[in-house]
Every structure is written in C-alpha cells, then in structure tokens.
C-alpha cells in the first residue's frame, strides 16, 4: 500500500514527547513558549502564538483584527473549507474571487472588482506549498486600506521573492495536521508583527483570560484553543529537522516531475518564478472525464490518491444551501476541482514507490 501522506516520526520525536509525559506538565508548561519562540525565529516575525489547530488560528486572527458582522473578506474558493468558515464564525461574509489555473492561487487581477465599502480584509490562501502573488495583494490592500490575513497552513517555509510566506500580512496562520510539512498531531500557529494582535490571540485562545494570569478572571469572550505541551514538544522536535523534511519533499516532487513528464495526458504542477515551493502535496491535472477512474485504478493497485479540492468551497453542501452558490459561479476553481488529483507524497517516499505510481498511471493510459 502506498499512502497519500505519512508524518515523519523518528526516535527523537518520541523521546521529546516522552520527556514531557514524564515531567507531569502536560499543558500550560514551558514547551509552548519554546515552540513559539523557535517558530517566530524560523518565519522571522516578532510574535508567534500556538493554538490547537489551523482553523482555531484563523478564527482568532479574524476576531483579533476586529472583523465581524457586516464586514466582507475576500478569499479563494479553491481551498480547504476552514479558510472561508473562519470568516463566518464571526458573522462576516467571505467574498470569493476565482483562482489562477497555473498556480491554484487567488487571481489577483480579479480582486479589485470585488472590493466594496464593506470589504475589511483579504485572506489569501497559499495553496499546496506555494505563495500567492503577495506583491500584488499587498499593493491592493494598501491602496484600499484592507487588512491581510495569510492562510499559510499549507506553505510552511515557502518564500515569495526570497521573503517568507507569513511575513506579508497583518497576521498569518500555519497548521500542523499530520499531512503538513511538520506535525504536532493537531495544531496551529499564528504569526504577526503586531503586538496587540498577538496579545488578543493569547487571551482568546485561553478563555479570554488577561495577562494578569488570574485563572478565574475572563476579560473577553474567549475559547479553549490551547495546544498541549506534548504537542509543542513534538513541534520543537519537528522544527529541528524542517530543512531535511522539506528537502525530502522536494526530492520526491522532482522525481515525480521528471518521471510523469512521459505521460502526455498528465499536466504537471508549475512553480511560479517568484516562488520557493515547499510542496504540501503533489497535484497533477488530468482530463476531467478520467480523473475519478484514474483514482479508482490506482486504488486497485493499492495506491492512494485524492480529488483535491473537491468540491470547491462555494459548492460545498453548506455553502450552496446557505448562500445559493451554483456551478459556473467560479469557473477556474471548478475546473481545477474537477481535474486535479493529488498523488502519494511524503518525505520518506522512495524512488521505487514513485516508479510504482508512474507504472500504474502508464497502465491506465496504456
Ligand atoms: C490544513 C489547513 C488549514 C487548517 O486545518 P486544521 O485541520 O484546522 O489544522 C486551514 N487552511 C488550509 C488551506 C489548510 O490546508
């Protein structure tokens, strides 16, 4: 069996978690701060606030930036549902802008048409491990005085024109689910250079407690979005090998790019010349009529693959029902969601496994 994704867990990761278990300080302990400091240093922001998921992190950013009822946030329909849901959590409205067919990322040439008096922010999603056109997004945001929240959950350590993703906007969020570049099981990290935003997020993740740390004094309507010290310790251990993990992802991506170039029905992913890609998944495009059959064929050979992102957010049952979206509303996102398939992809993937995937695909297309 070749799985779709596989976290890289070694002896050091296990030891790090074991040490916390033995320490007895499983939550609100010293590992969280250490993880935050290392992460802020990695990305190059002043502050980092660890939370229990990427979704929680996005929610807190929306709230900390004062976005709420009556506000609109411009974002991408070709993403994981959390990047739009986080706007709804606070009663604001996600306004979708179609994406660029080559990079899967928001089409910046279509953003300004969607800006209204109600628009408060742009929430670009750095899809699949590569950055949006952040130069253009920041130019538009500045011109119209909009906040920017980067959903960088899939793009840890990616760069745009040599600058790290997560350093462009007012705040950014990374995530550590087991298929991401580094994992804490579940987990997320908010990064920002804005002290007020960082402080608001710290309070909101911890039941709205103030910095006085009085356990039963709640200054805001908060949540329990805390990460545990067990997870933070795993995160620290994973961070120590992040360069290795990403170089292994790059190795597998390069192998796929070389080997699958021989199959004319397959369109390979492209990296924009401004970008340093960190490869969350390996997405290929095939004709829509073949996509699901190809996935079934691969599964018959014990190879896992997945239609991604299918359906696009606006065509999710909840969004159709709530907002009346229909097919045809976002043509490129829909086309991508009908033609994109992600293949098995993880740091430990061997050349032999890549060749097995290639052979099964060649058999399908004889
Ligand atoms: C992974 C991911 C998230 C966060 O997911 P969680 O499971 O809540 O950590 C958010 N947005 C995108 C685009 C993602 O891929």
Short mmCIF file of C-alpha atoms and ligand atoms in Angstrom, two decimals:
data_model
loop_
_atom_site.label_atom_id
_atom_site.label_comp_id
_atom_site.label_asym_id
_atom_site.label_seq_id
_atom_site.Cartn_x
_atom_site.Cartn_y
_atom_site.Cartn_z
CA UNK A 1 0.00 0.00 0.00
CA UNK A 2 1.29 3.48 -0.82
CA UNK A 3 -0.45 6.05 1.42
CA UNK A 4 -1.38 9.56 0.38
CA UNK A 5 0.62 11.14 3.20
CA UNK A 6 2.73 9.98 6.12
CA UNK A 7 4.14 12.01 9.01
CA UNK A 8 7.88 11.68 9.63
CA UNK A 9 8.16 10.48 13.24
CA UNK A 10 11.57 9.37 14.49
CA UNK A 11 13.14 8.36 17.81
CA UNK A 12 13.88 11.97 18.76
CA UNK A 13 10.23 12.96 18.27
CA UNK A 14 9.13 10.10 20.52
CA UNK A 15 11.74 10.93 23.15
CA UNK A 16 10.65 14.60 23.18
CA UNK A 17 7.03 13.67 23.86
CA UNK A 18 8.03 11.03 26.41
CA UNK A 19 10.05 13.63 28.33
CA UNK A 20 7.01 15.90 28.68
CA UNK A 21 4.87 12.95 29.77
CA UNK A 22 7.38 12.15 32.48
CA UNK A 23 7.62 15.82 33.56
CA UNK A 24 3.96 15.90 34.55
CA UNK A 25 3.45 19.34 32.92
CA UNK A 26 1.19 18.39 30.06
CA UNK A 27 -0.38 21.79 29.43
CA UNK A 28 0.44 25.48 30.06
CA UNK A 29 4.05 24.44 30.57
CA UNK A 30 7.38 25.69 29.21
CA UNK A 31 7.34 23.81 25.88
CA UNK A 32 4.69 26.04 24.35
CA UNK A 33 6.74 29.21 24.73
CA UNK A 34 9.85 27.44 23.41
CA UNK A 35 7.92 26.23 20.36
CA UNK A 36 6.56 29.74 19.74
CA UNK A 37 9.99 31.34 20.01
CA UNK A 38 11.56 28.86 17.59
CA UNK A 39 8.70 29.25 15.14
CA UNK A 40 8.80 33.07 15.22
CA UNK A 41 12.54 32.84 14.56
CA UNK A 42 12.03 30.46 11.64
CA UNK A 43 9.49 32.69 9.90
CA UNK A 44 11.04 35.99 11.01
CA UNK A 45 8.10 37.58 12.83
CA UNK A 46 8.11 39.28 16.23
CA UNK A 47 5.36 37.09 17.69
CA UNK A 48 4.05 33.55 17.38
CA UNK A 49 1.03 32.18 19.24
CA UNK A 50 0.47 28.42 19.25
CA UNK A 51 -3.09 27.07 19.11
CA UNK A 52 -4.80 23.69 18.84
CA UNK A 53 -5.47 23.83 15.08
CA UNK A 54 -5.01 25.95 11.99
CA UNK A 55 -8.76 26.58 11.97
CA UNK A 56 -8.64 27.98 15.52
CA UNK A 57 -5.73 30.19 14.49
CA UNK A 58 -7.65 31.62 11.53
CA UNK A 59 -10.70 32.25 13.72
CA UNK A 60 -8.62 34.15 16.28
CA UNK A 61 -6.99 36.30 13.58
CA UNK A 62 -10.41 37.32 12.23
CA UNK A 63 -11.57 38.19 15.73
CA UNK A 64 -8.33 39.90 16.82
CA UNK A 65 -8.42 42.14 13.73
CA UNK A 66 -11.93 43.25 14.62
CA UNK A 67 -13.68 41.68 11.64
CA UNK A 68 -17.34 40.89 12.32
CA UNK A 69 -20.98 41.34 11.37
CA UNK A 70 -21.49 43.37 8.19
CA UNK A 71 -17.88 43.03 7.05
CA UNK A 72 -16.65 41.29 3.91
CA UNK A 73 -13.43 39.33 3.48
CA UNK A 74 -12.04 38.49 0.06
CA UNK A 75 -10.73 34.94 -0.24
CA UNK A 76 -10.34 31.92 -2.51
CA UNK A 77 -12.98 29.27 -3.28
CA UNK A 78 -10.23 26.75 -4.17
CA UNK A 79 -9.11 25.86 -0.65
CA UNK A 80 -9.81 23.80 2.42
CA UNK A 81 -13.15 24.90 3.86
CA UNK A 82 -11.65 26.39 7.06
CA UNK A 83 -10.25 29.43 5.22
CA UNK A 84 -13.79 30.65 4.46
CA UNK A 85 -15.53 29.22 7.55
CA UNK A 86 -13.33 31.31 9.87
CA UNK A 87 -14.93 34.45 8.40
CA UNK A 88 -18.43 33.06 9.01
CA UNK A 89 -17.58 32.24 12.65
CA UNK A 90 -17.56 35.98 13.37
CA UNK A 91 -20.65 36.76 11.31
CA UNK A 92 -18.71 38.34 8.44
CA UNK A 93 -19.07 37.29 4.80
CA UNK A 94 -16.45 35.52 2.68
CA UNK A 95 -16.43 37.01 -0.83
CA UNK A 96 -14.85 34.63 -3.30
CA UNK A 97 -12.50 35.59 -6.12
CA UNK A 98 -11.63 32.96 -8.74
CA UNK A 99 -8.14 31.47 -8.94
CA UNK A 100 -5.26 31.26 -11.39
CA UNK A 101 -5.23 27.99 -13.32
CA UNK A 102 -1.44 27.59 -13.21
CA UNK A 103 -0.72 28.20 -9.51
CA UNK A 104 -4.12 27.27 -7.96
CA UNK A 105 -3.87 30.58 -6.05
CA UNK A 106 -6.21 33.60 -6.00
CA UNK A 107 -6.25 35.52 -9.30
CA UNK A 108 -5.10 38.97 -8.18
CA UNK A 109 -6.37 40.59 -11.40
CA UNK A 110 -9.93 39.84 -10.21
CA UNK A 111 -9.65 41.14 -6.63
CA UNK A 112 -10.34 44.85 -7.09
CA UNK A 113 -13.68 44.24 -8.84
CA UNK A 114 -14.93 42.56 -5.65
CA UNK A 115 -13.95 45.32 -3.24
CA UNK A 116 -16.92 47.19 -1.75
CA UNK A 117 -17.43 49.62 1.15
CA UNK A 118 -17.88 46.60 3.40
CA UNK A 119 -14.57 44.94 2.50
CA UNK A 120 -12.29 44.78 5.54
CA UNK A 121 -9.64 42.26 4.60
CA UNK A 122 -8.09 39.96 2.04
CA UNK A 123 -7.46 36.39 3.16
CA UNK A 124 -5.17 34.84 0.54
CA UNK A 125 -4.59 31.09 0.79
CA UNK A 126 -1.05 29.94 -0.02
CA UNK A 127 -2.24 26.75 -1.70
CA UNK A 128 -0.29 23.47 -1.90
CA UNK A 129 3.04 24.95 -0.73
CA UNK A 130 3.49 28.00 -2.93
CA UNK A 131 2.81 31.65 -2.35
CA UNK A 132 0.14 33.81 -3.96
CA UNK A 133 1.30 36.94 -5.77
CA UNK A 134 1.86 38.73 -2.46
CA UNK A 135 3.38 41.79 -4.11
CA UNK A 136 0.12 42.50 -5.92
CA UNK A 137 -2.06 41.54 -2.92
CA UNK A 138 -0.16 43.92 -0.62
CA UNK A 139 -0.37 46.70 -3.23
CA UNK A 140 -4.17 46.30 -3.46
CA UNK A 141 -4.53 46.04 0.33
CA UNK A 142 -2.54 49.22 0.87
CA UNK A 143 -4.45 51.13 -1.79
CA UNK A 144 -7.85 50.20 -0.31
CA UNK A 145 -6.70 50.15 3.36
CA UNK A 146 -7.51 46.48 3.87
CA UNK A 147 -6.10 44.04 6.42
CA UNK A 148 -4.35 40.92 5.12
CA UNK A 149 -4.54 37.53 6.84
CA UNK A 150 -2.43 34.88 5.14
CA UNK A 151 -3.72 31.33 5.32
CA UNK A 152 -0.26 29.80 5.11
CA UNK A 153 -1.38 26.46 6.58
CA UNK A 154 -0.08 24.55 3.54
CA UNK A 155 3.08 26.56 2.97
CA UNK A 156 5.43 26.42 5.95
CA UNK A 157 8.80 27.93 4.96
CA UNK A 158 7.71 28.84 1.43
CA UNK A 159 9.04 32.12 0.01
CA UNK A 160 7.83 34.84 -2.36
CA UNK A 161 10.69 36.81 -3.93
CA UNK A 162 13.00 35.45 -1.22
CA UNK A 163 10.74 36.59 1.65
CA UNK A 164 8.99 34.05 3.87
CA UNK A 165 5.29 33.46 3.49
CA UNK A 166 3.59 34.58 6.71
CA UNK A 167 5.53 37.86 6.93
CA UNK A 168 3.46 39.89 4.45
CA UNK A 169 0.09 40.42 6.10
CA UNK A 170 -1.17 41.72 9.45
CA UNK A 171 -1.19 38.10 10.63
CA UNK A 172 -0.71 34.62 9.19
CA UNK A 173 -1.58 31.10 10.24
CA UNK A 174 0.29 27.81 9.84
CA UNK A 175 -1.02 24.33 10.64
CA UNK A 176 0.43 21.05 11.87
CA UNK A 177 -2.08 18.31 10.96
CA UNK A 178 -0.15 15.08 10.13
CA UNK A 179 -0.09 15.71 6.36
CA UNK A 180 1.54 19.16 6.66
CA UNK A 181 5.27 19.85 6.32
CA UNK A 182 5.70 19.47 10.10
CA UNK A 183 3.18 17.98 12.51
CA UNK A 184 2.03 18.15 16.11
CA UNK A 185 -0.89 15.74 15.50
CA UNK A 186 -3.29 18.65 15.61
CA UNK A 187 -2.05 22.20 15.99
CA UNK A 188 -1.57 25.62 14.52
CA UNK A 189 0.50 28.79 14.85
CA UNK A 190 -0.45 32.43 14.44
CA UNK A 191 2.43 34.73 13.47
CA UNK A 192 2.36 38.53 13.46
CA UNK A 193 4.49 41.62 13.98
CA UNK A 194 1.56 43.35 15.68
CA UNK A 195 1.80 43.19 19.49
CA UNK A 196 -1.92 43.91 20.04
CA UNK A 197 -2.95 41.12 17.68
CA UNK A 198 -0.57 38.68 19.41
CA UNK A 199 -1.88 39.66 22.86
CA UNK A 200 -5.51 39.37 21.77
CA UNK A 201 -4.84 35.90 20.33
CA UNK A 202 -3.04 34.80 23.52
CA UNK A 203 -6.02 35.87 25.60
CA UNK A 204 -8.70 34.47 23.28
CA UNK A 205 -7.05 31.04 22.99
CA UNK A 206 -7.08 30.84 26.80
CA UNK A 207 -10.75 31.55 27.67
CA UNK A 208 -10.30 35.32 27.40
CA UNK A 209 -8.04 35.47 30.43
CA UNK A 210 -5.99 38.63 30.86
CA UNK A 211 -2.22 38.84 31.05
CA UNK A 212 -2.50 39.03 34.87
CA UNK A 213 -2.99 35.23 34.62
CA UNK A 214 -5.80 35.25 37.17
CA UNK A 215 -7.32 31.85 36.46
CA UNK A 216 -10.94 32.83 37.02
CA UNK A 217 -10.93 36.33 35.57
CA UNK A 218 -12.17 36.43 31.98
CA UNK A 219 -11.79 39.78 30.25
CA UNK A 220 -13.08 38.70 26.84
CA UNK A 221 -15.38 36.06 25.35
CA UNK A 222 -12.64 33.50 24.82
CA UNK A 223 -12.18 29.90 23.78
CA UNK A 224 -10.16 26.91 24.75
CA UNK A 225 -7.90 26.82 21.70
CA UNK A 226 -4.79 25.86 23.69
CA UNK A 227 -2.19 23.44 22.37
CA UNK A 228 -0.68 20.96 24.85
CA UNK A 229 2.95 20.74 25.91
CA UNK A 230 3.05 17.23 24.43
CA UNK A 231 2.23 18.71 21.04
CA UNK A 232 4.59 21.66 21.49
CA UNK A 233 7.45 19.26 22.31
CA UNK A 234 6.71 17.30 19.14
CA UNK A 235 6.58 20.58 17.23
CA UNK A 236 10.02 21.61 18.53
CA UNK A 237 11.47 18.25 17.56
CA UNK A 238 9.90 18.51 14.08
CA UNK A 239 11.17 22.08 13.65
CA UNK A 240 14.73 20.93 14.25
CA UNK A 241 14.58 18.81 11.09
CA UNK A 242 12.40 21.07 8.95
CA UNK A 243 15.09 21.72 6.34
CA UNK A 244 15.61 17.98 5.92
CA UNK A 245 11.84 17.30 5.73
CA UNK A 246 11.34 19.96 3.05
CA UNK A 247 14.38 18.88 1.04
CA UNK A 248 12.99 15.32 1.03
CA UNK A 249 9.61 16.65 -0.18
CA UNK A 250 11.50 18.50 -2.93
CA UNK A 251 13.37 15.32 -3.85
CA UNK A 252 10.09 13.41 -4.29
CA UNK A 253 8.47 16.30 -6.21
CA UNK A 254 11.47 16.48 -8.58
CA UNK A 255 11.28 12.72 -9.15
CA UNK A 256 7.57 12.92 -9.99
CA UNK A 257 8.16 15.93 -12.27
CA UNK A 258 10.80 14.01 -14.19
CA UNK A 259 9.04 10.64 -14.38
CA UNK A 260 5.47 11.78 -15.08
CA UNK A 261 6.62 14.12 -17.87
CA UNK A 262 6.48 11.00 -20.06
CA UNK A 263 2.68 10.75 -19.73
CA UNK A 264 1.10 13.22 -22.18
CA UNK A 265 -2.36 13.18 -20.50
CA UNK A 266 -0.85 14.50 -17.26
CA UNK A 267 -0.38 18.23 -16.61
CA UNK A 268 2.34 18.73 -14.01
CA UNK A 269 2.35 21.44 -11.34
CA UNK A 270 4.36 24.57 -12.07
CA UNK A 271 6.26 26.77 -9.67
CA UNK A 272 5.94 30.49 -10.33
CA UNK A 273 9.36 32.05 -10.95
CA UNK A 274 8.92 34.32 -7.87
CA UNK A 275 8.32 31.37 -5.56
CA UNK A 276 10.23 28.91 -3.42
CA UNK A 277 7.85 25.95 -3.18
CA UNK A 278 7.65 23.73 -0.08
CA UNK A 279 5.32 21.09 -1.53
CA UNK A 280 2.36 20.33 0.76
CA UNK A 281 1.01 17.85 -1.79
CA UNK A 282 1.88 16.77 -5.34
CA UNK A 283 -1.06 17.84 -7.54
CA UNK A 284 -1.44 16.68 -11.13
CA UNK A 285 -4.17 17.61 -13.58
CA UNK A 286 -5.78 15.07 -15.92
CA UNK A 287 -8.83 15.38 -18.19
CA UNK A 288 -12.00 15.62 -16.03
CA UNK A 289 -13.50 12.53 -17.68
CA UNK A 290 -10.53 10.39 -16.50
CA UNK A 291 -9.88 11.78 -13.05
CA UNK A 292 -12.12 9.62 -10.86
CA UNK A 293 -11.48 6.46 -12.91
CA UNK A 294 -7.74 7.03 -12.58
CA UNK A 295 -8.13 7.28 -8.79
CA UNK A 296 -10.12 4.01 -8.75
CA UNK A 297 -7.47 2.34 -10.94
CA UNK A 298 -4.67 3.50 -8.64
CA UNK A 299 -6.57 2.27 -5.58
CA UNK A 300 -6.92 -1.17 -7.22
CA UNK A 301 -3.10 -1.20 -7.20
CA UNK A 302 -3.08 -0.15 -3.50
CA UNK A 303 -2.07 3.41 -4.37
CA UNK A 304 -3.97 6.18 -2.58
CA UNK A 305 -4.81 9.44 -4.34
CA UNK A 306 -7.44 12.11 -3.80
CA UNK A 307 -9.55 14.55 -5.80
CA UNK A 308 -8.49 17.96 -4.45
CA UNK A 309 -10.09 20.35 -3.56
CA UNK A 310 -13.35 18.68 -4.50
CA UNK A 311 -15.80 20.23 -4.34
CA UNK A 312 -14.61 23.85 -4.29
CA UNK A 313 -15.75 25.71 -1.16
CA UNK A 314 -18.68 27.55 -2.77
CA UNK A 315 -20.11 24.21 -3.94
CA UNK A 316 -19.91 22.54 -0.54
CA UNK A 317 -23.43 21.49 0.53
CA UNK A 318 -23.46 24.04 3.36
CA UNK A 319 -22.40 26.94 1.13
CA UNK A 320 -24.90 26.02 -1.61
CA UNK A 321 -27.72 25.86 0.92
CA UNK A 322 -26.76 28.98 2.88
CA UNK A 323 -25.69 31.29 0.03
CA UNK A 324 -27.23 29.77 -3.12
CA UNK A 325 -23.95 29.26 -4.98
CA UNK A 326 -24.18 27.10 -8.09
CA UNK A 327 -21.99 25.52 -10.75
CA UNK A 328 -20.48 28.10 -13.02
CA UNK A 329 -20.00 30.76 -10.33
CA UNK A 330 -16.20 30.33 -10.24
CA UNK A 331 -15.18 28.69 -13.47
CA UNK A 332 -11.45 28.17 -12.89
CA UNK A 333 -11.81 26.87 -9.33
CA UNK A 334 -14.46 24.42 -10.53
CA UNK A 335 -12.34 23.30 -13.47
CA UNK A 336 -9.39 22.69 -11.15
CA UNK A 337 -11.53 20.81 -8.66
CA UNK A 338 -12.72 18.51 -11.47
CA UNK A 339 -9.27 17.83 -12.92
CA UNK A 340 -6.83 17.84 -10.00
CA UNK A 341 -5.66 14.67 -8.31
CA UNK A 342 -3.10 14.57 -5.55
CA UNK A 343 -0.71 11.61 -5.53
CA UNK A 344 1.04 9.80 -2.66
CA UNK A 345 3.55 12.27 -1.27
CA UNK A 346 5.68 12.23 1.90
CA UNK A 347 9.35 12.72 2.84
CA UNK A 348 10.16 9.02 3.14
CA UNK A 349 8.73 8.14 -0.26
CA UNK A 350 11.24 6.06 -2.25
CA UNK A 351 12.12 6.23 -5.93
CA UNK A 352 10.71 2.72 -6.23
CA UNK A 353 7.35 3.93 -4.90
CA UNK A 354 7.33 6.87 -7.33
CA UNK A 355 8.04 4.44 -10.19
CA UNK A 356 5.21 2.17 -8.99
CA UNK A 357 2.79 5.12 -9.15
CA UNK A 358 4.13 6.03 -12.61
CA UNK A 359 3.71 2.47 -13.90
CA UNK A 360 0.11 2.26 -12.71
CA UNK A 361 -0.63 5.56 -14.41
CA UNK A 362 1.04 4.38 -17.66
CA UNK A 363 -1.06 1.19 -17.50
CA UNK A 364 -4.20 3.30 -17.13
CA UNK A 365 -3.32 5.37 -20.19
CA UNK A 366 -1.56 2.45 -21.99
C1 LIG B 1 -4.74 22.45 6.92
C2 LIG B 1 -5.39 23.70 6.52
C3 LIG B 1 -5.99 24.54 7.47
C4 LIG B 1 -6.07 24.21 8.94
O1 LIG B 1 -6.56 22.97 9.19
P1 LIG B 1 -6.63 22.37 10.67
O2 LIG B 1 -7.04 20.96 10.41
O3 LIG B 1 -7.64 23.14 11.41
O4 LIG B 1 -5.29 22.49 11.30
C5 LIG B 1 -6.51 25.74 7.02
N1 LIG B 1 -6.47 26.11 5.74
C6 LIG B 1 -5.90 25.33 4.79
C7 LIG B 1 -5.86 25.81 3.38
C8 LIG B 1 -5.37 24.09 5.15
O5 LIG B 1 -4.83 23.30 4.22
#
